[in-house]
């Protein structure tokens, strides 16, 4: 199992399984469980992972990441996935045989060997993720990586066409070589080829640890289960420093980048400026900046004590959770359009044609027919022209031949 920022909810599940008497082993690069207060009891097999050097500060990956060069980010990750496939597969295989694994929990990210091995050994596998990236998107959900909005509900026809037809076609084209290369690695360890970019996951159980309302609602397959938020039963206590800060700053913004992201100084300055602006506008009254790898002190705090007073007086924007009103008889009524907002998919508001993308698909099909029709017509013309040319030449040639014989 690999995955660094993806680890916590899996370890929580592991603790529960261990409580019930199962033997659990974490296989991951990085020394995680031994150094953790909460997960010390989970045995871990640590392996060297030179291929994840791509996540270091001076790496190609980081440069591409900060240049916003998504194509490059993907190509670096894909290269690493190809290069690490065989060694990961062999490590997982050796351990699986040593400890006689009955069930694989595999993090979804760049982890084809885990799913392939479970498939090869005929063992069940469960896919684990902290987001929905591993699910195929319905057309009304897209990806900002491709300059598309996440929620396409109110987008123009042009954008909906681009994000539902052009982008996936371009993407499919660009991943061909990648999947071919992965399949070449699979062949080296005797695993059959597989053409799904997500790996051998379409028929297995998928768990995602998330908060309802974080993602755009979508119609879902029963194979996918939202299990979030998975939170530990107990947390380590706050330091006195943080404790008093939070007590005096009820609207604190918490900022963290996860385990593997570095940000350049200019971005740090820009972020700080926007935090100060938020404090100035009285939207928040404090910031906790939690860093693992940024070159600033571990955690520093900002506050504007004069705006703190106004926010206590001005608590006018409470979280909206339960939208109810009383009718004239004093009976409580809710707005059904809104009550389960976090579960209502946007297509239900987009109307039948836009919601089902019938307009986009109809134009795509017409374009395809027009293009292939035009192409077919041109081909037929060329064939006919060549045939006539050929025939006349052949006639002349036969005439010449006749002349010569005569
Ligand atoms: C767990 O491991 C121990 C020691 O290897 C073994 O005796 C026990 O049967 C295992 N338990 C299960 C449920 O597999
Ligand atoms: C992992 O961390 C623990 C606790 O700090 C330490 O005892 C152990 O030697 C480390 N293991 C490796 C392989 O670095
Ligand atoms: C960082 O990664 C690059 C490859 O992407 C590697 O050449 C370099 O040695 C790594 N540096 C460190 C400090 O690990
Ligand atoms: C789209 O517009 C509707 C109506 O104005 C609004 O209720 C909805 O929140 C909008 N959706 C998005 C994603 O902006
Ligand atoms: C703190 O708040 C005061 C008054 O609202 C404002 O003038 C000042 O610029 C703020 N300081 C910072 C650091 O935002």
Coordinates of C-alpha atoms and ligand atoms in Angstrom, one line a residue:
X1 CA 0.0 0.0 0.0
X2 CA 1.4 3.4 -0.8
X3 CA 0.1 6.8 -0.2
X4 CA 1.3 9.2 2.4
X5 CA -1.5 11.8 2.9
X6 CA -3.9 9.0 2.2
X7 CA -2.9 6.9 5.2
X8 CA -4.8 8.0 8.2
X9 CA -8.3 6.7 7.5
X10 CA -6.8 3.4 6.4
X11 CA -4.9 3.1 9.7
X12 CA -8.1 3.8 11.6
X13 CA -9.7 0.9 9.8
X14 CA -6.6 -1.2 10.5
X15 CA -6.9 -0.5 14.2
X16 CA -10.6 -1.7 14.2
X17 CA -9.6 -4.8 12.3
X18 CA -6.8 -5.6 14.8
X19 CA -9.3 -5.1 17.6
X20 CA -11.4 -7.8 16.1
X21 CA -8.5 -10.2 15.9
X22 CA -7.3 -9.8 12.4
X23 CA -3.6 -9.6 11.6
X24 CA -2.8 -6.4 9.7
X25 CA 0.4 -5.2 8.1
X26 CA 1.1 -1.9 6.5
X27 CA 3.4 -2.0 3.6
X28 CA 4.6 1.5 2.7
X29 CA 7.7 3.5 2.1
X30 CA 8.5 6.0 5.0
X31 CA 8.6 5.1 8.6
X32 CA 5.0 5.9 9.6
X33 CA 3.5 3.7 12.3
X34 CA 6.4 3.3 14.6
X35 CA 6.7 7.0 15.0
X36 CA 3.1 7.7 15.5
X37 CA 1.4 8.0 18.9
X38 CA -1.9 6.6 17.6
X39 CA -0.8 3.8 15.2
X40 CA 2.3 2.4 16.9
X41 CA 0.6 -1.0 17.3
X42 CA 0.2 -1.5 13.6
X43 CA 3.2 -3.5 12.2
X44 CA 4.7 -1.9 9.2
X45 CA 7.1 -3.2 6.5
X46 CA 9.0 -0.2 5.3
X47 CA 10.6 -0.4 1.9
X48 CA 13.0 1.9 0.1
X49 CA 11.3 3.9 -2.6
X50 CA 13.7 5.6 -4.8
X51 CA 11.0 6.2 -7.4
X52 CA 9.2 8.6 -5.1
X53 CA 12.2 10.8 -5.2
X54 CA 10.0 12.6 -7.7
X55 CA 8.3 14.2 -4.8
X56 CA 11.4 16.0 -3.5
X57 CA 11.9 19.7 -3.5
X58 CA 14.2 20.0 -6.5
X59 CA 12.5 17.5 -8.6
X60 CA 11.0 17.9 -12.0
X61 CA 7.6 17.2 -10.4
X62 CA 7.8 20.1 -8.1
X63 CA 8.9 22.5 -10.8
X64 CA 6.1 21.4 -13.1
X65 CA 3.7 21.7 -10.2
X66 CA 4.5 25.3 -9.5
X67 CA 4.6 26.2 -13.1
X68 CA 1.0 25.0 -13.3
X69 CA 2.2 22.7 -16.1
X70 CA -0.4 19.9 -15.6
X71 CA 0.7 17.9 -18.7
X72 CA 4.2 17.8 -17.2
X73 CA 3.0 16.9 -13.7
X74 CA 1.1 13.9 -15.2
X75 CA 4.0 12.8 -17.4
X76 CA 6.4 12.8 -14.4
X77 CA 4.0 10.8 -12.3
X78 CA 3.2 8.4 -15.1
X79 CA 6.9 7.9 -15.7
X80 CA 7.4 7.0 -12.0
X81 CA 4.4 4.6 -12.1
X82 CA 5.9 2.8 -15.1
X83 CA 9.4 2.7 -13.6
X84 CA 8.3 1.5 -10.2
X85 CA 5.8 -1.1 -11.3
X86 CA 7.9 -4.2 -11.3
X87 CA 9.8 -3.4 -8.1
X88 CA 6.5 -2.6 -6.2
X89 CA 4.9 -5.7 -7.6
X90 CA 7.7 -7.9 -6.5
X91 CA 7.9 -6.3 -3.0
X92 CA 4.1 -6.7 -2.5
X93 CA 4.3 -10.3 -3.8
X94 CA 7.1 -11.4 -1.6
X95 CA 5.4 -9.9 1.5
X96 CA 2.0 -11.2 0.5
X97 CA 3.4 -14.7 0.3
X98 CA 5.4 -14.4 3.6
X99 CA 2.4 -13.2 5.6
X100 CA -0.2 -15.1 3.7
X101 CA -2.5 -12.2 2.8
X102 CA -6.3 -12.8 2.6
X103 CA -7.4 -9.2 1.8
X104 CA -5.7 -6.3 0.1
X105 CA -6.4 -2.7 1.0
X106 CA -4.9 -0.6 -1.8
X107 CA -4.5 3.1 -1.9
X108 CA -5.7 4.1 -5.4
X109 CA -2.9 6.5 -6.4
X110 CA -0.3 5.1 -8.8
X111 CA -0.8 1.7 -7.3
X112 CA -1.5 -0.7 -10.2
X113 CA 0.8 -3.4 -8.7
X114 CA -1.4 -3.8 -5.6
X115 CA -4.6 -4.4 -7.6
X116 CA -2.9 -6.5 -10.1
X117 CA -1.3 -8.7 -7.5
X118 CA -4.7 -9.3 -5.7
X119 CA -6.2 -10.2 -9.1
X120 CA -3.3 -12.5 -9.9
X121 CA -3.4 -14.3 -6.5
X122 CA -7.2 -14.5 -6.6
X123 CA -7.6 -12.4 -3.4
X124 CA -10.2 -9.7 -2.7
X125 CA -9.0 -6.1 -2.9
X126 CA -10.6 -2.9 -1.6
X127 CA -9.7 0.4 -3.1
X128 CA -9.2 3.3 -0.7
X129 CA -9.1 7.0 -1.3
X130 CA -9.6 10.3 0.4
X131 CA -11.4 11.8 -2.6
X132 CA -13.5 10.9 -5.6
X133 CA -10.7 11.1 -8.1
X134 CA -10.9 7.4 -8.9
X135 CA -14.5 7.5 -9.9
X136 CA -15.5 8.2 -13.5
X137 CA -17.1 11.6 -13.6
X138 CA -20.7 12.1 -14.8
X139 CA -20.7 14.8 -17.6
X140 CA -21.8 17.6 -15.2
X141 CA -18.7 17.2 -13.1
X142 CA -15.4 18.2 -14.6
X143 CA -11.8 18.9 -13.6
X144 CA -10.1 22.2 -13.1
X145 CA -6.9 20.6 -14.3
X146 CA -8.3 20.9 -17.8
X147 CA -9.6 24.5 -17.3
X148 CA -13.1 23.2 -16.7
X149 CA -15.2 24.1 -13.7
X150 CA -15.9 21.2 -11.2
X151 CA -19.6 21.9 -11.3
X152 CA -20.8 22.4 -14.9
X153 CA -24.3 23.2 -13.9
X154 CA -24.4 26.8 -15.2
X155 CA -21.8 26.6 -17.9
X156 CA -22.3 27.6 -21.6
X157 CA -22.9 25.0 -24.3
X158 CA -19.4 25.7 -25.6
X159 CA -17.8 24.9 -22.2
X160 CA -20.0 21.9 -21.7
X161 CA -19.1 20.5 -25.1
X162 CA -15.4 21.2 -24.6
X163 CA -15.3 19.6 -21.1
X164 CA -17.5 16.6 -21.9
X165 CA -16.3 15.7 -25.4
X166 CA -13.0 17.4 -26.4
X167 CA -11.1 17.1 -23.1
X168 CA -11.9 13.3 -22.6
X169 CA -10.9 12.6 -26.2
X170 CA -7.6 14.4 -25.9
X171 CA -7.0 12.7 -22.5
X172 CA -7.7 9.3 -23.9
X173 CA -5.3 10.0 -26.7
X174 CA -2.6 11.2 -24.3
X175 CA -2.8 8.1 -22.0
X176 CA -2.5 5.5 -24.8
X177 CA 1.3 5.3 -24.5
X178 CA 1.2 5.3 -20.7
X179 CA -1.2 2.3 -20.6
X180 CA 0.9 0.6 -23.2
X181 CA 4.0 1.1 -21.1
X182 CA 2.3 -0.1 -17.9
X183 CA 1.1 -3.2 -19.8
X184 CA 4.7 -3.9 -20.9
X185 CA 5.7 -3.8 -17.2
X186 CA 2.7 -6.1 -16.4
X187 CA 4.0 -8.6 -19.0
X188 CA 7.4 -8.7 -17.2
X189 CA 5.7 -10.2 -14.1
X190 CA 3.2 -12.3 -15.9
X191 CA 0.1 -10.1 -15.4
X192 CA -2.4 -9.8 -18.3
X193 CA -2.7 -6.4 -19.9
X194 CA -5.5 -4.1 -18.8
X195 CA -6.7 -1.0 -20.5
X196 CA -8.5 1.0 -17.8
X197 CA -6.3 3.9 -16.7
X198 CA -7.7 3.5 -13.2
X199 CA -6.3 0.0 -13.0
X200 CA -8.1 -3.3 -12.2
X201 CA -10.7 -1.6 -10.0
X202 CA -14.0 -1.5 -11.9
X203 CA -15.5 -4.5 -10.1
X204 CA -14.1 -4.1 -6.6
X205 CA -15.3 -2.3 -3.5
X206 CA -14.1 1.3 -3.3
X207 CA -14.1 3.3 -0.1
X208 CA -13.7 7.1 0.0
X209 CA -13.1 9.0 3.1
X210 CA -14.6 12.4 2.7
X211 CA -17.1 14.9 4.1
X212 CA -20.5 15.1 2.6
X213 CA -20.8 18.4 0.9
X214 CA -17.2 18.6 -0.1
X215 CA -17.8 17.1 -3.5
X216 CA -20.5 17.7 -6.0
X217 CA -23.2 15.2 -5.5
X218 CA -23.3 12.4 -8.1
X219 CA -25.3 9.3 -8.8
X220 CA -23.2 6.5 -7.6
X221 CA -22.5 2.8 -8.0
X222 CA -23.1 0.5 -5.0
X223 CA -19.5 -0.6 -5.3
X224 CA -18.5 2.8 -4.1
X225 CA -19.1 3.6 -0.4
X226 CA -18.6 6.9 1.3
X227 CA -17.1 6.1 4.7
X228 CA -16.1 9.6 5.7
X229 CA -15.3 11.3 7.7
X230 CA -13.2 8.7 9.4
X231 CA -11.8 10.3 12.5
X232 CA -9.7 8.9 15.3
X233 CA -11.5 8.4 18.6
X234 CA -8.9 10.4 20.4
X235 CA -6.6 13.1 19.2
X236 CA -3.3 14.1 20.8
X237 CA -3.9 17.2 23.0
X238 CA -3.3 20.7 21.6
X239 CA -0.2 22.5 22.8
X240 CA -1.0 25.2 25.4
X241 CA 0.0 27.7 22.7
X242 CA -2.5 26.5 20.1
X243 CA -5.1 25.9 22.8
X244 CA -5.2 29.5 24.0
X245 CA -5.0 30.8 20.4
X246 CA -8.1 28.8 19.4
X247 CA -9.9 29.8 22.5
X248 CA -9.4 33.5 21.7
X249 CA -9.9 33.2 17.9
X250 CA -13.2 31.5 17.2
X251 CA -13.0 31.9 13.4
X252 CA -9.6 30.5 12.7
X253 CA -8.5 29.4 9.3
X254 CA -6.4 26.3 9.3
X255 CA -3.9 26.0 6.5
X256 CA -2.0 22.9 5.6
X257 CA -0.5 21.5 2.4
X258 CA -0.3 17.8 3.2
X259 CA 2.9 15.8 3.3
X260 CA 4.5 16.2 0.0
X261 CA 3.8 19.7 -1.3
X262 CA 6.4 22.4 -1.2
X263 CA 5.6 26.0 -2.0
X264 CA 7.9 28.7 -3.2
X265 CA 8.5 31.9 -1.1
X266 CA 6.4 34.0 -3.5
X267 CA 3.4 31.8 -2.9
X268 CA 3.9 32.0 0.8
X269 CA 3.9 35.8 0.6
X270 CA 0.8 35.8 -1.6
X271 CA -1.1 33.4 0.8
X272 CA -0.1 35.5 3.8
X273 CA -1.4 38.6 2.1
X274 CA -4.7 37.1 1.3
X275 CA -5.0 35.8 4.9
X276 CA -4.4 39.3 6.1
X277 CA -7.0 40.6 3.7
X278 CA -9.5 38.0 5.0
X279 CA -8.8 39.2 8.6
X280 CA -9.2 42.8 7.5
X281 CA -12.5 42.0 6.0
X282 CA -13.5 40.3 9.2
X283 CA -14.2 37.0 7.5
X284 CA -11.8 35.2 9.7
X285 CA -10.0 36.3 12.9
X286 CA -7.0 34.0 13.0
X287 CA -4.8 31.7 10.9
X288 CA -2.9 28.6 11.9
X289 CA -0.4 27.7 9.3
X290 CA 0.7 24.1 9.7
X291 CA 3.6 23.1 7.6
X292 CA 5.6 19.9 7.2
X293 CA 8.0 20.9 4.6
X294 CA 7.8 24.7 4.0
X295 CA 10.9 26.6 4.9
X296 CA 9.1 28.7 7.6
X297 CA 8.9 27.9 11.3
X298 CA 6.7 24.9 12.0
X299 CA 3.6 26.8 12.7
X300 CA 3.0 30.5 13.0
X301 CA -0.1 32.5 13.8
X302 CA -1.6 35.7 12.6
X303 CA -4.3 37.6 14.3
X304 CA -5.8 41.0 14.4
X305 CA -7.1 41.6 17.8
X306 CA -9.1 44.7 16.9
X307 CA -11.2 42.7 14.4
X308 CA -11.7 40.0 17.0
X309 CA -14.0 42.2 19.0
X310 CA -16.2 43.0 16.0
X311 CA -16.6 39.4 15.0
X312 CA -18.0 38.4 18.4
X313 CA -20.6 41.1 18.0
X314 CA -21.1 40.3 14.4
X315 CA -21.9 36.7 14.4
X316 CA -24.4 37.1 11.7
X317 CA -23.4 34.3 9.3
X318 CA -23.9 31.1 11.2
X319 CA -23.5 27.9 9.2
X320 CA -26.6 27.0 7.4
X321 CA -27.5 23.3 8.1
X322 CA -31.2 23.0 8.6
X323 CA -33.3 25.2 6.7
X324 CA -36.7 25.3 8.4
X325 CA -39.5 27.8 8.8
X326 CA -42.6 27.8 10.8
X327 CA -45.9 28.2 8.9
X328 CA -48.9 30.3 10.1
X329 CA -50.1 27.5 12.3
X330 CA -46.8 27.2 14.0
X331 CA -46.0 24.0 12.3
X332 CA -42.4 23.4 11.2
X333 CA -41.8 23.1 7.5
X334 CA -38.7 22.4 5.5
X335 CA -37.8 23.3 2.0
X336 CA -37.4 20.0 0.2
X337 CA -35.5 21.6 -2.6
X338 CA -32.8 22.4 -0.2
X339 CA -32.9 20.0 2.8
X340 CA -30.7 17.3 1.2
X341 CA -28.7 19.8 -0.9
X342 CA -25.5 17.8 -0.4
X343 CA -27.1 14.8 -2.0
X344 CA -29.1 16.4 -4.9
X345 CA -27.2 16.0 -8.1
X346 CA -26.9 19.2 -10.3
X347 CA -28.5 17.5 -13.3
X348 CA -31.8 17.6 -11.5
X349 CA -31.7 21.3 -11.7
X350 CA -30.3 21.5 -15.3
X351 CA -33.4 20.3 -17.1
X352 CA -33.8 17.1 -19.1
X353 CA -31.8 18.0 -22.2
X354 CA -28.9 19.9 -20.5
X355 CA -28.9 17.6 -17.5
X356 CA -28.5 14.5 -19.6
X357 CA -26.1 16.3 -22.0
X358 CA -28.4 15.4 -24.9
X359 CA -27.5 18.7 -26.6
X360 CA -23.8 18.1 -26.3
X361 CA -24.0 14.4 -27.4
X362 CA -26.3 15.3 -30.3
X363 CA -23.9 17.9 -31.7
X364 CA -21.0 15.5 -31.2
X365 CA -22.7 12.8 -33.1
X366 CA -23.7 15.2 -35.9
X367 CA -20.2 16.4 -36.1
X368 CA -18.9 12.9 -36.2
X369 CA -21.3 11.9 -39.0
X370 CA -20.6 15.1 -40.9
X371 CA -16.9 14.6 -40.7
X372 CA -16.9 10.9 -41.5
X373 CA -19.5 11.5 -44.2
X374 CA -17.3 14.3 -45.7
X375 CA -14.3 12.0 -45.4
X376 CA -16.1 9.1 -47.0
X377 CA -17.3 11.3 -49.8
X378 CA -13.7 12.6 -50.4
X379 CA -12.4 9.1 -50.4
X380 CA -15.0 7.9 -52.9
X381 CA -14.1 10.9 -55.2
X382 CA -10.4 10.1 -55.0
X383 CA -11.0 6.4 -55.7
X384 CA -13.3 7.2 -58.7
X385 CA -10.8 9.7 -60.0
X386 CA -7.9 7.3 -59.7
X387 CA -9.9 4.5 -61.3
X388 CA -10.8 6.7 -64.3
X389 CA -7.2 7.8 -64.6
X390 CA -6.0 4.3 -64.3
X391 CA -8.5 3.0 -66.9
X392 CA -7.7 5.7 -69.4
X393 CA -4.0 5.0 -68.9
X394 CA -4.5 1.3 -69.3
X395 CA -6.5 1.9 -72.5
X396 CA -3.7 4.0 -73.9
X397 CA -1.2 1.4 -72.9
X398 CA -3.2 -1.4 -74.6
X399 CA -3.6 0.8 -77.7
X400 CA 0.2 1.4 -77.7
X401 CA 0.7 -2.3 -77.4
X402 CA -1.6 -3.0 -80.3
X403 CA 0.2 -0.4 -82.4
X404 CA 3.5 -2.0 -81.6
X405 CA 2.3 -5.5 -82.5
X406 CA 0.8 -4.3 -85.7
Ligands
LIG1 C1 -2.1 -13.9 13.2 O1 -0.7 -14.2 13.2 C2 -0.4 -15.1 14.2 C3 1.1 -15.3 14.2 O2 1.7 -15.3 13.0 C4 -1.1 -16.4 13.9 O3 -0.8 -17.4 14.9 C5 -2.6 -16.2 13.9 O4 -3.3 -17.4 13.5 C6 -2.9 -15.1 12.9 N1 -4.4 -14.7 13.0 C7 -5.2 -14.7 12.0 C8 -6.6 -14.3 12.3 O5 -4.8 -15.0 10.8
LIG2 C1 11.3 3.8 12.7 O1 11.0 4.6 13.8 C2 11.2 4.0 15.0 C3 10.8 5.0 16.1 O2 11.4 6.2 15.9 C4 12.7 3.5 15.2 O3 12.8 2.8 16.4 C5 13.0 2.6 14.0 O4 14.3 2.2 14.0 C6 12.7 3.3 12.7 N1 12.8 2.3 11.6 C7 13.6 2.5 10.5 C8 13.7 1.4 9.5 O5 14.1 3.6 10.3
LIG3 C1 15.2 14.4 -6.2 O1 14.6 13.8 -7.3 C2 15.5 13.7 -8.4 C3 14.7 13.0 -9.5 O2 13.5 13.5 -9.7 C4 16.8 13.0 -8.1 O3 17.6 13.1 -9.2 C5 17.5 13.7 -6.9 O4 18.6 13.0 -6.5 C6 16.5 13.8 -5.7 N1 17.1 14.5 -4.6 C7 17.1 14.1 -3.4 C8 17.7 15.0 -2.4 O5 16.5 13.1 -3.0
LIG4 C1 -26.4 27.7 -10.9 O1 -27.5 28.6 -10.9 C2 -28.6 28.3 -9.9 C3 -29.7 29.3 -10.2 O2 -29.2 30.6 -10.2 C4 -28.0 28.3 -8.5 O3 -29.0 27.9 -7.6 C5 -26.9 27.3 -8.4 O4 -26.3 27.3 -7.2 C6 -25.8 27.6 -9.5 N1 -24.8 26.6 -9.5 C7 -23.5 26.8 -9.5 C8 -22.6 25.6 -9.4 O5 -23.0 27.9 -9.5
LIG5 C1 -6.2 45.2 12.1 O1 -7.5 45.8 12.1 C2 -7.4 47.2 11.9 C3 -8.9 47.7 12.1 O2 -9.8 46.9 11.5 C4 -6.8 47.6 10.6 O3 -6.7 49.0 10.5 C5 -5.4 46.9 10.5 O4 -4.9 47.1 9.2 C6 -5.5 45.4 10.8 N1 -4.2 44.8 10.8 C7 -3.9 43.8 10.0 C8 -2.5 43.3 10.2 O5 -4.7 43.3 9.2

